[in-house]
C-alpha cells in the first residue's frame, strides 16, 4: 500500500557529465523550453559542466529549472589546482551539487571520507547535496548491497554537522554502478527495496528528518521505464545521465513524471 505520509517534491535531475559546451547547453535549454512550457509541483535540475554554469544561470533565471554542479571541493579556497569550491558554485547560481558519483569514486579515487567532507561543506555553504551511493556488480553478486549502501551512506553522513542533520535539503541518489550507462536498469522492485533500506538508515541517523530526504533512482533511466521507479513510495525522482542529453528525451521524462503525479 502506498501512503503519502510526506510532501516530498518529486525531483528529476540531469547529470550531463563531461558533455556540452556552454553554447550547446544554451541551445538545449532554449529547445527544451519550447517543449516544456512550465512545470509546477516538481523540481527539475540540470547538473552541467562548470564552464556552462554562468551562462545557464543567466538563462534559467527564476524559472522552474534549477542549476546543479557535478562535484566540488570541501575547502572554501586554497592550493587545490583544478578544484572548485562551494562558494564559487553558489556565486555561479548553483543550488544543487552531486557528491560521490560512482564515476568520481572509480576514476578519481574519491573515498567515503572525502564524500563526508564534501557533504559537510555543501550543507555549510547552503548547497543542496545529492549524495550518490550504490553497489557494483561484484558487490551485488556477493550479497553485499546493503553493506555497501550502509558504509557509503553512514560514512558520508558522519561528516554532516549536527545542526545540518535536520535540514530538508539533503538528496540521496541510489545508483547501482552496474546500471549506469549500460542500458540495463535495476528492476523497479529492487530499486524500491534499496530505497526503503536507505530510508531506514536515514531514520537511524536523522530521526524524523529522514522523512524529508528525497531519494532518487539512477542508472539507465529512460522514458520507457521512469515511472516504474518514480511510482515507488520511497523513490522521489530520478538522476538521469544518457537520457538527459537530448532535450526532447529529457522533456519526455519530465512529462512522464508530471503525468504520473510525481509518483504512481
Ligand atoms: P545513465 O547515468 O542514466 O546514463 O545510466 C546515470 C548517472 O550516471 O547518474
Short mmCIF file of C-alpha atoms and ligand atoms in Angstrom, two decimals:
data_model
loop_
_atom_site.label_atom_id
_atom_site.label_comp_id
_atom_site.label_asym_id
_atom_site.label_seq_id
_atom_site.Cartn_x
_atom_site.Cartn_y
_atom_site.Cartn_z
CA UNK A 1 0.00 0.00 0.00
CA UNK A 2 1.29 3.43 -0.86
CA UNK A 3 0.87 6.04 1.80
CA UNK A 4 1.69 9.66 1.08
CA UNK A 5 2.92 10.48 4.53
CA UNK A 6 5.09 13.37 3.43
CA UNK A 7 5.09 16.16 0.92
CA UNK A 8 8.39 15.40 -0.76
CA UNK A 9 8.50 17.17 -4.10
CA UNK A 10 9.47 14.94 -6.99
CA UNK A 11 12.93 15.77 -8.33
CA UNK A 12 14.29 14.99 -11.75
CA UNK A 13 17.98 15.72 -12.15
CA UNK A 14 20.03 15.64 -15.34
CA UNK A 15 23.66 14.63 -15.00
CA UNK A 16 25.33 15.81 -18.18
CA UNK A 17 28.74 14.53 -17.10
CA UNK A 18 31.51 15.77 -19.43
CA UNK A 19 29.12 16.74 -22.21
CA UNK A 20 28.11 20.07 -23.71
CA UNK A 21 29.97 23.31 -24.18
CA UNK A 22 28.28 26.44 -22.84
CA UNK A 23 26.86 27.15 -26.31
CA UNK A 24 25.48 23.61 -26.59
CA UNK A 25 24.00 23.88 -23.12
CA UNK A 26 22.26 27.10 -24.09
CA UNK A 27 20.83 25.50 -27.23
CA UNK A 28 19.50 22.59 -25.17
CA UNK A 29 17.71 24.90 -22.73
CA UNK A 30 16.14 27.02 -25.46
CA UNK A 31 14.78 23.95 -27.28
CA UNK A 32 13.74 22.24 -24.04
CA UNK A 33 11.70 25.24 -23.02
CA UNK A 34 9.72 25.12 -26.23
CA UNK A 35 8.78 21.56 -25.36
CA UNK A 36 8.04 22.03 -21.68
CA UNK A 37 6.43 25.38 -21.12
CA UNK A 38 6.15 25.38 -17.36
CA UNK A 39 6.36 22.82 -14.65
CA UNK A 40 4.67 23.03 -11.29
CA UNK A 41 4.91 20.67 -8.38
CA UNK A 42 8.29 19.18 -9.15
CA UNK A 43 11.93 20.25 -9.28
CA UNK A 44 13.98 19.85 -12.45
CA UNK A 45 17.72 20.26 -12.05
CA UNK A 46 20.43 20.43 -14.70
CA UNK A 47 23.85 19.35 -13.42
CA UNK A 48 26.04 20.95 -16.07
CA UNK A 49 29.81 21.13 -16.54
CA UNK A 50 31.45 24.01 -14.63
CA UNK A 51 32.12 26.01 -17.78
CA UNK A 52 28.41 26.18 -18.65
CA UNK A 53 27.18 27.23 -15.21
CA UNK A 54 27.36 31.00 -15.53
CA UNK A 55 25.72 31.02 -18.93
CA UNK A 56 22.94 28.71 -17.77
CA UNK A 57 22.33 30.67 -14.56
CA UNK A 58 21.69 33.80 -16.60
CA UNK A 59 19.41 31.88 -18.94
CA UNK A 60 17.42 29.99 -16.32
CA UNK A 61 16.65 32.99 -14.14
CA UNK A 62 13.83 32.31 -11.70
CA UNK A 63 12.10 29.68 -13.83
CA UNK A 64 11.34 26.12 -12.75
CA UNK A 65 14.69 24.79 -13.98
CA UNK A 66 17.43 24.84 -11.38
CA UNK A 67 21.14 24.54 -11.65
CA UNK A 68 23.38 21.83 -10.26
CA UNK A 69 27.11 21.08 -10.35
CA UNK A 70 28.67 17.64 -10.61
CA UNK A 71 31.39 17.91 -8.00
CA UNK A 72 33.08 20.33 -5.59
CA UNK A 73 35.98 20.54 -3.19
CA UNK A 74 35.37 20.65 0.57
CA UNK A 75 37.51 23.71 1.33
CA UNK A 76 36.29 27.18 0.56
CA UNK A 77 39.58 28.11 -1.10
CA UNK A 78 43.21 27.02 -1.10
CA UNK A 79 46.05 25.46 -3.08
CA UNK A 80 43.98 22.83 -4.88
CA UNK A 81 44.74 23.21 -8.56
CA UNK A 82 41.82 22.33 -10.76
CA UNK A 83 39.23 22.28 -7.99
CA UNK A 84 36.07 24.34 -7.44
CA UNK A 85 34.63 25.34 -4.06
CA UNK A 86 31.08 25.64 -2.76
CA UNK A 87 31.17 29.47 -2.53
CA UNK A 88 32.32 29.59 -6.17
CA UNK A 89 29.40 27.39 -7.17
CA UNK A 90 26.96 29.46 -5.12
CA UNK A 91 28.15 32.62 -6.81
CA UNK A 92 27.66 30.99 -10.20
CA UNK A 93 23.99 30.41 -9.35
CA UNK A 94 24.24 26.73 -8.42
CA UNK A 95 21.74 25.26 -5.99
CA UNK A 96 22.43 21.51 -6.06
CA UNK A 97 25.68 19.57 -6.19
CA UNK A 98 26.33 15.90 -6.89
CA UNK A 99 28.61 14.28 -4.35
CA UNK A 100 30.30 10.89 -4.61
CA UNK A 101 29.08 9.95 -8.07
CA UNK A 102 30.39 6.46 -8.83
CA UNK A 103 32.48 7.83 -11.71
CA UNK A 104 34.26 10.09 -9.22
CA UNK A 105 34.78 7.17 -6.86
CA UNK A 106 36.01 4.91 -9.70
CA UNK A 107 38.11 7.23 -11.85
CA UNK A 108 39.21 9.87 -9.35
CA UNK A 109 39.70 7.74 -6.24
CA UNK A 110 37.08 9.56 -4.25
CA UNK A 111 36.72 7.93 -0.84
CA UNK A 112 33.87 7.79 1.66
CA UNK A 113 35.86 10.17 3.84
CA UNK A 114 36.06 12.69 1.00
CA UNK A 115 32.32 12.45 0.42
CA UNK A 116 31.82 13.15 4.13
CA UNK A 117 33.86 16.34 3.90
CA UNK A 118 32.09 17.42 0.74
CA UNK A 119 28.67 16.77 2.23
CA UNK A 120 29.57 18.85 5.24
CA UNK A 121 30.88 21.71 3.10
CA UNK A 122 27.91 21.68 0.73
CA UNK A 123 25.46 21.92 3.64
CA UNK A 124 27.56 24.53 5.40
CA UNK A 125 27.59 26.77 2.33
CA UNK A 126 23.91 26.28 1.57
CA UNK A 127 24.07 23.97 -1.43
CA UNK A 128 21.71 21.01 -1.62
CA UNK A 129 23.88 17.91 -1.78
CA UNK A 130 22.82 14.96 -3.93
CA UNK A 131 24.83 12.13 -2.41
CA UNK A 132 25.23 9.24 -4.87
CA UNK A 133 25.60 5.75 -3.45
CA UNK A 134 25.37 2.29 -4.95
CA UNK A 135 26.89 -1.15 -5.19
CA UNK A 136 28.88 -2.52 -8.12
CA UNK A 137 28.13 -5.79 -9.86
CA UNK A 138 30.53 -7.90 -7.83
CA UNK A 139 29.25 -6.49 -4.56
CA UNK A 140 25.69 -7.25 -5.62
CA UNK A 141 26.60 -10.82 -6.62
CA UNK A 142 28.32 -11.29 -3.28
CA UNK A 143 25.16 -10.20 -1.47
CA UNK A 144 26.86 -7.08 -0.13
CA UNK A 145 24.46 -4.44 -1.49
CA UNK A 146 23.13 -3.40 1.91
CA UNK A 147 26.59 -3.39 3.49
CA UNK A 148 27.88 -1.09 0.73
CA UNK A 149 24.91 1.25 0.98
CA UNK A 150 25.33 1.39 4.74
CA UNK A 151 29.04 2.15 4.52
CA UNK A 152 28.68 4.82 1.82
CA UNK A 153 25.64 6.49 3.37
CA UNK A 154 26.55 6.45 7.05
CA UNK A 155 30.18 7.24 6.23
CA UNK A 156 29.15 10.38 4.35
CA UNK A 157 26.52 11.43 6.90
CA UNK A 158 29.24 11.24 9.53
CA UNK A 159 30.57 14.44 8.05
CA UNK A 160 27.33 16.31 8.47
CA UNK A 161 27.38 18.83 11.27
CA UNK A 162 24.73 18.22 13.93
CA UNK A 163 22.96 21.44 13.03
CA UNK A 164 22.64 20.37 9.38
CA UNK A 165 21.15 16.97 10.15
CA UNK A 166 17.59 18.22 10.40
CA UNK A 167 17.79 20.20 7.18
CA UNK A 168 15.44 19.28 4.39
CA UNK A 169 17.98 19.89 1.64
CA UNK A 170 19.66 16.50 1.53
CA UNK A 171 19.02 14.26 -1.50
CA UNK A 172 20.28 10.69 -1.86
CA UNK A 173 20.64 9.08 -5.29
CA UNK A 174 20.63 5.29 -5.28
CA UNK A 175 22.68 4.40 -8.35
CA UNK A 176 23.73 0.78 -8.73
CA UNK A 177 27.04 1.04 -10.57
CA UNK A 178 26.23 -1.85 -12.90
CA UNK A 179 23.14 0.02 -14.15
CA UNK A 180 24.90 3.27 -15.02
CA UNK A 181 25.29 3.85 -18.74
CA UNK A 182 24.70 0.17 -19.52
CA UNK A 183 21.13 0.27 -20.81
CA UNK A 184 20.25 -2.26 -18.11
CA UNK A 185 18.39 -0.53 -15.30
CA UNK A 186 17.69 -2.11 -11.95
CA UNK A 187 14.28 -3.75 -11.64
CA UNK A 188 11.77 -1.33 -10.15
CA UNK A 189 11.09 -3.61 -7.20
CA UNK A 190 14.80 -3.98 -6.41
CA UNK A 191 15.32 -0.21 -6.55
CA UNK A 192 12.33 0.17 -4.24
CA UNK A 193 13.82 -2.27 -1.72
CA UNK A 194 17.14 -0.40 -1.80
CA UNK A 195 15.36 2.95 -1.39
CA UNK A 196 13.40 1.81 1.63
CA UNK A 197 16.57 0.36 3.13
CA UNK A 198 18.22 3.76 2.60
CA UNK A 199 15.23 5.43 4.25
CA UNK A 200 15.59 3.13 7.27
CA UNK A 201 19.29 4.04 7.57
CA UNK A 202 18.36 7.71 7.35
CA UNK A 203 15.83 7.24 10.12
CA UNK A 204 18.52 5.78 12.38
CA UNK A 205 20.78 8.77 11.79
CA UNK A 206 18.47 11.71 11.22
CA UNK A 207 15.35 10.65 13.08
CA UNK A 208 12.18 12.36 11.86
CA UNK A 209 14.09 14.45 9.33
CA UNK A 210 14.57 11.24 7.32
CA UNK A 211 11.03 11.61 6.00
CA UNK A 212 12.03 14.85 4.30
CA UNK A 213 15.06 13.48 2.45
CA UNK A 214 14.39 12.83 -1.23
CA UNK A 215 15.69 9.55 -2.61
CA UNK A 216 16.29 9.26 -6.36
CA UNK A 217 16.97 6.24 -8.51
CA UNK A 218 19.67 6.50 -11.18
CA UNK A 219 21.04 4.07 -13.77
CA UNK A 220 19.78 3.72 -17.37
CA UNK A 221 16.59 5.65 -16.72
CA UNK A 222 14.67 6.44 -19.91
CA UNK A 223 11.13 7.38 -20.97
CA UNK A 224 10.18 3.70 -21.17
CA UNK A 225 10.99 2.91 -17.54
CA UNK A 226 10.98 6.11 -15.48
CA UNK A 227 7.55 5.71 -13.92
CA UNK A 228 8.44 2.22 -12.80
CA UNK A 229 10.88 3.94 -10.43
CA UNK A 230 9.11 7.17 -9.57
CA UNK A 231 5.95 5.18 -8.85
CA UNK A 232 7.51 3.66 -5.73
CA UNK A 233 6.73 5.03 -2.27
CA UNK A 234 10.33 5.71 -1.23
CA UNK A 235 11.60 6.90 -4.62
CA UNK A 236 11.06 10.61 -5.18
CA UNK A 237 12.58 11.05 -8.60
CA UNK A 238 15.49 10.14 -10.82
CA UNK A 239 19.06 11.09 -11.66
CA UNK A 240 19.49 10.73 -15.39
CA UNK A 241 22.67 10.59 -17.47
CA UNK A 242 22.39 9.47 -21.10
CA UNK A 243 18.67 10.24 -21.45
CA UNK A 244 19.19 13.81 -20.25
CA UNK A 245 21.49 14.79 -23.12
CA UNK A 246 18.78 15.22 -25.77
CA UNK A 247 16.30 17.94 -24.93
CA UNK A 248 13.32 16.10 -26.43
CA UNK A 249 14.06 12.92 -24.49
CA UNK A 250 14.57 14.79 -21.24
CA UNK A 251 11.32 16.66 -21.90
CA UNK A 252 9.57 13.29 -22.21
CA UNK A 253 10.94 12.29 -18.83
CA UNK A 254 9.65 15.47 -17.21
CA UNK A 255 6.23 14.94 -18.75
CA UNK A 256 6.15 11.30 -17.65
CA UNK A 257 6.85 12.25 -14.02
CA UNK A 258 4.31 15.08 -14.18
CA UNK A 259 1.56 12.98 -15.67
CA UNK A 260 2.04 10.25 -13.11
CA UNK A 261 1.60 12.88 -10.44
CA UNK A 262 5.19 12.51 -9.39
CA UNK A 263 4.58 9.02 -8.10
CA UNK A 264 2.19 6.28 -9.07
P1 LIG B 1 22.80 6.90 -17.02
O1 LIG B 1 23.69 7.65 -15.92
O2 LIG B 1 21.40 7.46 -16.92
O3 LIG B 1 23.45 7.22 -18.34
O4 LIG B 1 22.83 5.44 -16.70
C1 LIG B 1 23.18 7.93 -14.66
C2 LIG B 1 24.24 8.62 -13.82
O5 LIG B 1 25.43 8.36 -14.01
O6 LIG B 1 23.92 9.43 -12.94
#
